mmCIF file of C-alpha atoms in Angstrom:
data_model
loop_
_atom_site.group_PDB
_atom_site.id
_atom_site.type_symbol
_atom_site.label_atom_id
_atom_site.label_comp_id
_atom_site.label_asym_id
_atom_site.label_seq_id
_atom_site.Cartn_x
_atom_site.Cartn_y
_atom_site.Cartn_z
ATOM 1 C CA UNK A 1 18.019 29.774 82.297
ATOM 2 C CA UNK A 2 20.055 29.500 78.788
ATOM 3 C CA UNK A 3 18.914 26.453 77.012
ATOM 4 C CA UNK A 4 22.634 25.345 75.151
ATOM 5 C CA UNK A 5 22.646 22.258 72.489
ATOM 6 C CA UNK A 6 24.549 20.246 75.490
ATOM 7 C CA UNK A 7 21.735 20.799 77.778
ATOM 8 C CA UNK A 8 18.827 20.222 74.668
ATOM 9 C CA UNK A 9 20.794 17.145 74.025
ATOM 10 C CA UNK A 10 20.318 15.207 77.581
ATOM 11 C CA UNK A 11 16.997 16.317 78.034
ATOM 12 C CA UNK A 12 16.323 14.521 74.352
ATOM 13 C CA UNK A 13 17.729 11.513 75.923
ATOM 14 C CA UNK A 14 16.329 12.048 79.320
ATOM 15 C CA UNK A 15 13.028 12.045 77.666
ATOM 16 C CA UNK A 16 13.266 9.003 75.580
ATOM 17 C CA UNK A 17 14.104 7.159 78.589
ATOM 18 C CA UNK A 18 11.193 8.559 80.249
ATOM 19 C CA UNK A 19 8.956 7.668 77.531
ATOM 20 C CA UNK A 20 9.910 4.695 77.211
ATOM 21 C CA UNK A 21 8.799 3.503 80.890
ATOM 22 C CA UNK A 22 5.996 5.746 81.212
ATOM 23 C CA UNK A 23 4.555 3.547 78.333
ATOM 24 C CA UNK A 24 4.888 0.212 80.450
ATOM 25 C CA UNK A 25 3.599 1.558 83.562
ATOM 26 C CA UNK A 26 3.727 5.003 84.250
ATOM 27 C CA UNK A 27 6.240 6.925 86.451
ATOM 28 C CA UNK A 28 8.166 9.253 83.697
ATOM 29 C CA UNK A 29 7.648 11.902 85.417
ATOM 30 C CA UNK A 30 10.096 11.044 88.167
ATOM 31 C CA UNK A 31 13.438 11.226 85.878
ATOM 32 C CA UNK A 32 11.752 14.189 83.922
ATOM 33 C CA UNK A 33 10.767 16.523 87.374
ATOM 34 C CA UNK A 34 14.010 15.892 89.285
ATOM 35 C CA UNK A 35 16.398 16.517 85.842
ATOM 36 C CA UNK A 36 14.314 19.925 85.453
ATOM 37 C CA UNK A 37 14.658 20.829 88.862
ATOM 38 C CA UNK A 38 18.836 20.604 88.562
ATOM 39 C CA UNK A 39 19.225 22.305 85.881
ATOM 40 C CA UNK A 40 17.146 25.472 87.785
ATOM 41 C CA UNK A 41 13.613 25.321 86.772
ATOM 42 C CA UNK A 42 11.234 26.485 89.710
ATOM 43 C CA UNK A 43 9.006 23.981 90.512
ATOM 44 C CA UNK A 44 6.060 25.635 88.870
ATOM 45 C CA UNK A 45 7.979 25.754 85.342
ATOM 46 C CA UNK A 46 9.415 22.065 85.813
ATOM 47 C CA UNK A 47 5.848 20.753 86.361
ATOM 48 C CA UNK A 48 4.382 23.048 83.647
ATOM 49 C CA UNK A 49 6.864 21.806 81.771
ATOM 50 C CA UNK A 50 6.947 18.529 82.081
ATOM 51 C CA UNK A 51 3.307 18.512 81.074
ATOM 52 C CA UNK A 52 3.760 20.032 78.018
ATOM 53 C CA UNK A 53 6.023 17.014 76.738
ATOM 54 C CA UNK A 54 4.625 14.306 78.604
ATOM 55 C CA UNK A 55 1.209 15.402 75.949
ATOM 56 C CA UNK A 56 3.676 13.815 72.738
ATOM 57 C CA UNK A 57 4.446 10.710 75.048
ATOM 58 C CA UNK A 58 0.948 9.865 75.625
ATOM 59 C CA UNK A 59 -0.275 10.902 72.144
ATOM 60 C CA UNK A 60 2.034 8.073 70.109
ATOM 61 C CA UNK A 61 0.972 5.305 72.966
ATOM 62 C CA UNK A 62 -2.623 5.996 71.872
ATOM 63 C CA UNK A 63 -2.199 6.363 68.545
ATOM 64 C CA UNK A 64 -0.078 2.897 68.607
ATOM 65 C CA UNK A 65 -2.832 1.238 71.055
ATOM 66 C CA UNK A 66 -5.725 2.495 68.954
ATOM 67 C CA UNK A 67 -3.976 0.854 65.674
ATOM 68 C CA UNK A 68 -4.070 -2.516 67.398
ATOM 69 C CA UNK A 69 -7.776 -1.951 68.916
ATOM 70 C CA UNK A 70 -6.784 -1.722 72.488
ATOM 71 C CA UNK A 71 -8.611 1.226 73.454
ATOM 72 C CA UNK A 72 -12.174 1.293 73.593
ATOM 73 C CA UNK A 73 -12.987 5.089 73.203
ATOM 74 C CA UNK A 74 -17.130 5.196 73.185
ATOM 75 C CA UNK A 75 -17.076 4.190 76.862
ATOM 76 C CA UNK A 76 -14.761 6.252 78.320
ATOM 77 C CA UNK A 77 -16.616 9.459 77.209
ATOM 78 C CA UNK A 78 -17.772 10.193 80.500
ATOM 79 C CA UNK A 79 -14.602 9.366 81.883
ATOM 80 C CA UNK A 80 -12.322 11.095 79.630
ATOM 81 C CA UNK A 81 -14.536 14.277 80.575
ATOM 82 C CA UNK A 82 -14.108 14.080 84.399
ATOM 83 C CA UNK A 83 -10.781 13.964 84.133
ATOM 84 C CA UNK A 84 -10.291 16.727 82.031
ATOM 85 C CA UNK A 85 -11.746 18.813 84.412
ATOM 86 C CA UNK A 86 -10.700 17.394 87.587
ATOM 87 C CA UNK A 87 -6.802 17.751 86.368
ATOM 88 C CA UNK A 88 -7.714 21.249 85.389
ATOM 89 C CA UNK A 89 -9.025 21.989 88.843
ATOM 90 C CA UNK A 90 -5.566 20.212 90.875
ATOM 91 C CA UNK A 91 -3.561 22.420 87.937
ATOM 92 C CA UNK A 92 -5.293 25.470 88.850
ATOM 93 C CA UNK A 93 -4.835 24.672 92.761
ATOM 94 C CA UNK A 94 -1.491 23.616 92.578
ATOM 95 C CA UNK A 95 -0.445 27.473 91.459
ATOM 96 C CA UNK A 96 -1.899 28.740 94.814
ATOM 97 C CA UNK A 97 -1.571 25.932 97.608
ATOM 98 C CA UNK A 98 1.043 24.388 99.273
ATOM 99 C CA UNK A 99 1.816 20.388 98.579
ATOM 100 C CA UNK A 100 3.424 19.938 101.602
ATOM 101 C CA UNK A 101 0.260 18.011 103.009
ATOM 102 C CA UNK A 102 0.386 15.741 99.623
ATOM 103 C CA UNK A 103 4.004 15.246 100.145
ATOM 104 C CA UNK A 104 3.544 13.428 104.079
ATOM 105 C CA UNK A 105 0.823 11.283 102.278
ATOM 106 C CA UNK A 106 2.117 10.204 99.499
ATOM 107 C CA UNK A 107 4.631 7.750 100.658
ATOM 108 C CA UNK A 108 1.151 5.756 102.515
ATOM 109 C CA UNK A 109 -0.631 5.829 98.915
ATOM 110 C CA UNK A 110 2.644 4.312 97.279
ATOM 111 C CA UNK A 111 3.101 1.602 99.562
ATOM 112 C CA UNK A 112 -0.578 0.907 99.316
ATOM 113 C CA UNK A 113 -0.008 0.675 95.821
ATOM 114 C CA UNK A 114 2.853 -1.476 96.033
ATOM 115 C CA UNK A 115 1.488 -4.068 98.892
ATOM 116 C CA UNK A 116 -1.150 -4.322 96.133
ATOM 117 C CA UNK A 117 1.124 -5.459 93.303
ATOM 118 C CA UNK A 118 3.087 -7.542 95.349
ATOM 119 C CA UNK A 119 0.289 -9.667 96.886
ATOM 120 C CA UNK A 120 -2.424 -9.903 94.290
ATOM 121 C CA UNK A 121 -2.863 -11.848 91.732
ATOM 122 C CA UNK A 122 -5.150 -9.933 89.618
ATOM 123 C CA UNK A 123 -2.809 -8.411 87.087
ATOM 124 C CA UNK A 124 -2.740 -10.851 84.139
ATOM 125 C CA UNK A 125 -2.999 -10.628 80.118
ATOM 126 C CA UNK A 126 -7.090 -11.338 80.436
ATOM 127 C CA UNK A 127 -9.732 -9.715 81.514
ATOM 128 C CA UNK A 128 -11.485 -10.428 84.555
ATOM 129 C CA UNK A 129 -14.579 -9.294 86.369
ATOM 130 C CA UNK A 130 -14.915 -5.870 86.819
ATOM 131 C CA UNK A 131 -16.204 -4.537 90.604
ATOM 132 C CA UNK A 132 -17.716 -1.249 89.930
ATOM 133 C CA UNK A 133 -19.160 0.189 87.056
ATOM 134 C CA UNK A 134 -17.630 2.880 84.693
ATOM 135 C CA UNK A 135 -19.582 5.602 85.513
ATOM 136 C CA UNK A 136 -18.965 4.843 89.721
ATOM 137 C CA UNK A 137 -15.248 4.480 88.791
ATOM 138 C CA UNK A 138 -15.540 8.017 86.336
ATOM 139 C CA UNK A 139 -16.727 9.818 89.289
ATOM 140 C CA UNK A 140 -14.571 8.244 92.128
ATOM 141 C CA UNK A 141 -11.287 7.063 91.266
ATOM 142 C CA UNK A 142 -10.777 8.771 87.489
ATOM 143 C CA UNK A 143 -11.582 12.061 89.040
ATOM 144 C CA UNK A 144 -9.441 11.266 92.048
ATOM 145 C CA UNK A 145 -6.546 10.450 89.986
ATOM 146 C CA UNK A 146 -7.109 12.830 87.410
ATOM 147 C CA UNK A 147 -6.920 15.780 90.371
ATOM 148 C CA UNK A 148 -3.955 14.324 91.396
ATOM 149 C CA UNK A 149 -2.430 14.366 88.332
ATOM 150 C CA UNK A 150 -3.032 17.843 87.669
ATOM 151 C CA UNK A 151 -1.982 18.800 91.383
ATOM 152 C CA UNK A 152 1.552 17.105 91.750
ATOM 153 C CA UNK A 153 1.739 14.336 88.766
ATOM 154 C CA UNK A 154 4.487 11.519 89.625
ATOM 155 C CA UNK A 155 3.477 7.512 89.373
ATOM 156 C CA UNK A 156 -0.042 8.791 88.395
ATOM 157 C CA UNK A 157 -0.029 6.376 85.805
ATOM 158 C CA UNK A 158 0.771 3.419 87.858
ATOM 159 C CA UNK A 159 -2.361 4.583 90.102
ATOM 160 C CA UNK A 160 -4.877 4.445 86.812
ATOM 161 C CA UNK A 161 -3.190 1.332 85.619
ATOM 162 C CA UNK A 162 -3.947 -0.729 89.428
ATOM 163 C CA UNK A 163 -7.571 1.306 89.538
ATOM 164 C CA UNK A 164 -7.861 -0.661 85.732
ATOM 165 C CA UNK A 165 -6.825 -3.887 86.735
ATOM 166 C CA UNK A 166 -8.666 -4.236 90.389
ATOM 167 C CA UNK A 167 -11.782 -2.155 89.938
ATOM 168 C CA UNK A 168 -12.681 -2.752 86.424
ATOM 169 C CA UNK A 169 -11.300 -6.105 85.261
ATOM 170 C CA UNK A 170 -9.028 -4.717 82.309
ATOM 171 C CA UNK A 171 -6.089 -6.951 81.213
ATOM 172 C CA UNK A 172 -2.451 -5.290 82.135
ATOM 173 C CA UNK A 173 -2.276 -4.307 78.424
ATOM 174 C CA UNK A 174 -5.709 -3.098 78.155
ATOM 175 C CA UNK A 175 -5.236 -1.166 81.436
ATOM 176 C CA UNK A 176 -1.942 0.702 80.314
ATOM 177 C CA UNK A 177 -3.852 1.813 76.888
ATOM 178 C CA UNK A 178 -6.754 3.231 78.279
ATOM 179 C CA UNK A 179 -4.086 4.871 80.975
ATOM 180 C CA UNK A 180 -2.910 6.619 78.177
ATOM 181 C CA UNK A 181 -5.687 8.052 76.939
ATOM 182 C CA UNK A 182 -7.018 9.417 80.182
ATOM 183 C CA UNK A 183 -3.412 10.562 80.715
ATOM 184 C CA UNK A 184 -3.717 12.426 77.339
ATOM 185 C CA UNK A 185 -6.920 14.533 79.376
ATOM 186 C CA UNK A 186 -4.847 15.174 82.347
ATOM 187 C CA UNK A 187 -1.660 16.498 81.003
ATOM 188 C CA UNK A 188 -3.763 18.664 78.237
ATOM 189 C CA UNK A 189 -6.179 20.005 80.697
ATOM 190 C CA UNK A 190 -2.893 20.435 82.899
ATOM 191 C CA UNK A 191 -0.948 22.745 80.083
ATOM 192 C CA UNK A 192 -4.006 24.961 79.255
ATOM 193 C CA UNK A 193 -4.019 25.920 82.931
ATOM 194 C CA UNK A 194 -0.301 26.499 83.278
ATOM 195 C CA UNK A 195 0.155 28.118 79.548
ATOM 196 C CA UNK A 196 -2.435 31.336 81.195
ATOM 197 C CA UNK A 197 0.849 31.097 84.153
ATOM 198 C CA UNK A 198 3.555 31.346 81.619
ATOM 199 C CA UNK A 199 5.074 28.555 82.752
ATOM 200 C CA UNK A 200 6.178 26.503 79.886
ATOM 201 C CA UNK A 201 9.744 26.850 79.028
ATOM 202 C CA UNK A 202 8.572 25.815 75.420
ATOM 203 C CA UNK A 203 11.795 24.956 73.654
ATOM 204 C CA UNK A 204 12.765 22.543 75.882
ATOM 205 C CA UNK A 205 9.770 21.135 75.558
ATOM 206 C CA UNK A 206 9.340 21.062 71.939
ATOM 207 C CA UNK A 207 13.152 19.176 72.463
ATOM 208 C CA UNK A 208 11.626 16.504 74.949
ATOM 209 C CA UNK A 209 8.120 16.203 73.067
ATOM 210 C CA UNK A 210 10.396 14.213 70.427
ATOM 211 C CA UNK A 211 11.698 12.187 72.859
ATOM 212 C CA UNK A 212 8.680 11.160 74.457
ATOM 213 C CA UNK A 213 7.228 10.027 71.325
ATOM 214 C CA UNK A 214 10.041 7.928 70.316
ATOM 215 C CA UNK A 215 10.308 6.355 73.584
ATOM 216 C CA UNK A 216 6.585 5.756 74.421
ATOM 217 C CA UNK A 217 6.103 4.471 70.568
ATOM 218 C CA UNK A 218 8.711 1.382 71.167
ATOM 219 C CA UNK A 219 7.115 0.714 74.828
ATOM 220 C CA UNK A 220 3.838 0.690 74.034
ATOM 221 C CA UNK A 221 4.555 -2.230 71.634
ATOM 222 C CA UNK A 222 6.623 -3.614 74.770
ATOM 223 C CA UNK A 223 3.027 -3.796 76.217
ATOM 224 C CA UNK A 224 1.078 -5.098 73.246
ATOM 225 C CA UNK A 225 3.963 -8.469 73.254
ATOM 226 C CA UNK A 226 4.844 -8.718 76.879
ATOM 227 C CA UNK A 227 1.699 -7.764 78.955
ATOM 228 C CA UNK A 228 1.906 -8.292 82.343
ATOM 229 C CA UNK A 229 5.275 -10.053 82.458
ATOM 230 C CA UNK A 230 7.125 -6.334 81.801
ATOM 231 C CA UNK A 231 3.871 -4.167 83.242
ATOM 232 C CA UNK A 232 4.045 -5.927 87.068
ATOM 233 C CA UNK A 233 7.930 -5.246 87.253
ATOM 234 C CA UNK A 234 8.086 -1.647 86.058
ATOM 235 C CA UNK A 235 4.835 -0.573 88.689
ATOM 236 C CA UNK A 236 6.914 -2.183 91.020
ATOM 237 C CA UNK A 237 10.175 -1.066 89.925
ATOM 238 C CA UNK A 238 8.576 2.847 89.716
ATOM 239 C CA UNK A 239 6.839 2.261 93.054
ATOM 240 C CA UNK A 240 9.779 1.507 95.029
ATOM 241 C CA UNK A 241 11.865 4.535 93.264
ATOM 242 C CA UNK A 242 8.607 7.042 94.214
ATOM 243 C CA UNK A 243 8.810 5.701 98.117
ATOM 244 C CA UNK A 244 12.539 5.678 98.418
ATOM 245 C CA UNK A 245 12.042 9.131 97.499
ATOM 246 C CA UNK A 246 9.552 10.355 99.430
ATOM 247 C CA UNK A 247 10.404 8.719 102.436
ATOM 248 C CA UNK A 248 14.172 10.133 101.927
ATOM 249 C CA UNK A 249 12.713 14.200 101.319
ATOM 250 C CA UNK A 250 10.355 13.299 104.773
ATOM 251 C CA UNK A 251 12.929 12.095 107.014
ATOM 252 C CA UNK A 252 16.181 13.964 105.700
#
């Protein structure tokens, strides 16, 4: 594929955008994957590539979440570890399995998700009591996720942000900043694996990397101000986009 300044251009664009709303709630990934796929990208290289700039995204919503002490980093050590390795393990699988089996379940988990969000009230600007304790959810859901992540990749932020907010208590702004951090694992443990592939198409990448960090820098502070009043509406917003096109691949 020739990478011309007119294609480099959208994508720089493309990737702002996605930055910008993968920093309120996750779901970047689905205007990133299906833009890579049209302009011919296999799906290996799209999801290798895709990332490999999602890593610059996720990098200025920490840095900007750690500035305002959001992000408390001694107790997700454990955490942070588990998903390293479990995105490592659904990156290394994804190279050699079908999906097709992920693809007929996905539309359940996202409605789950979004029967969640619509009907409880849990998701607020304070913290509330958690129901499991970090080192059950490390193990359970954070390595569930994080596999996930590694193995296929869209609204996998939205999932850490709801296993946040109704297992462990967090605050919606609290939630989405430790998101990014574990996010940060995933998609690095993710590129290692797909780098020994040759996957990358790097200078598209390099091109979207500067996107990403623009656009996750100015919603992350969308995050810090608003809370829950923009978080809510963009899980739902990326939920309903995920299932419309899931359910639409399925059936047609």
């Amino acid at each position: 594929m020739e990478v011309t300044f007119d294609l480099v251009a959208i994508f720089f664009l493309v990737s702002l955008l996605a930055g910008f709303i993968d920093a309120i709630g996750g779901g970047g990934g689905l205007i990133i994957l299906p833009a890579l796929l049209l302009v011919g990208l296999s799906p290996a290289q799209a999801l290798a590539t895709n990332k490999f700039q999602a890593i610059f995204g996720k990098i200025s919503s920490v840095r900007y979440f750690s500035k305002n002490g959001l992000i408390d980093f001694s107790s997700l050590r454990v955490t942070l570890t588990v998903s390293f390795i479990s995105s490592g393990i659904g990156a290394f699988l994804v190279q050699r399995l079908s999906s097709s089996t992920l693809n007929q379940l996905l539309p359940f988990m996202i409605l789950a998700v979004m029967v969640y969000m619509l009907f409880s009230p849990r998701i607020g600007d304070f913290d509330t009591q958690s129901q499991v304790s970090m080192g059950m959810y490390s193990f359970t859901f954070a390595a569930l996720i994080s596999f996930y992540d590694g193995f296929f990749g869209p609204a996998s932020g939205s999932f850490f942000v709801i296993s946040f907010v109704s297992m462990l208590g967090f605050s919606a702004a609290k939630a989405v900043a430790h998101t990014k951090l574990l996010l940060l694992a995933t998609n690095l443990a993710a590129v290692l694996v797909f780098m020994t592939g040759g996957e990358i198409i790097w200078l598209l990448g390099l091109v979207m990397a500067a996107g990403q960090w623009i656009g996750a820098k100015y919603g992350s502070k969308l995050v810090h101000h608003k809370g829950s009043k923009v978080v809510k509406p963009v899980l739902l917003a990326v939920c309903s986009v995920m299932l419309g096109k899931l359910v639409y691949a399925n059936v047609f």
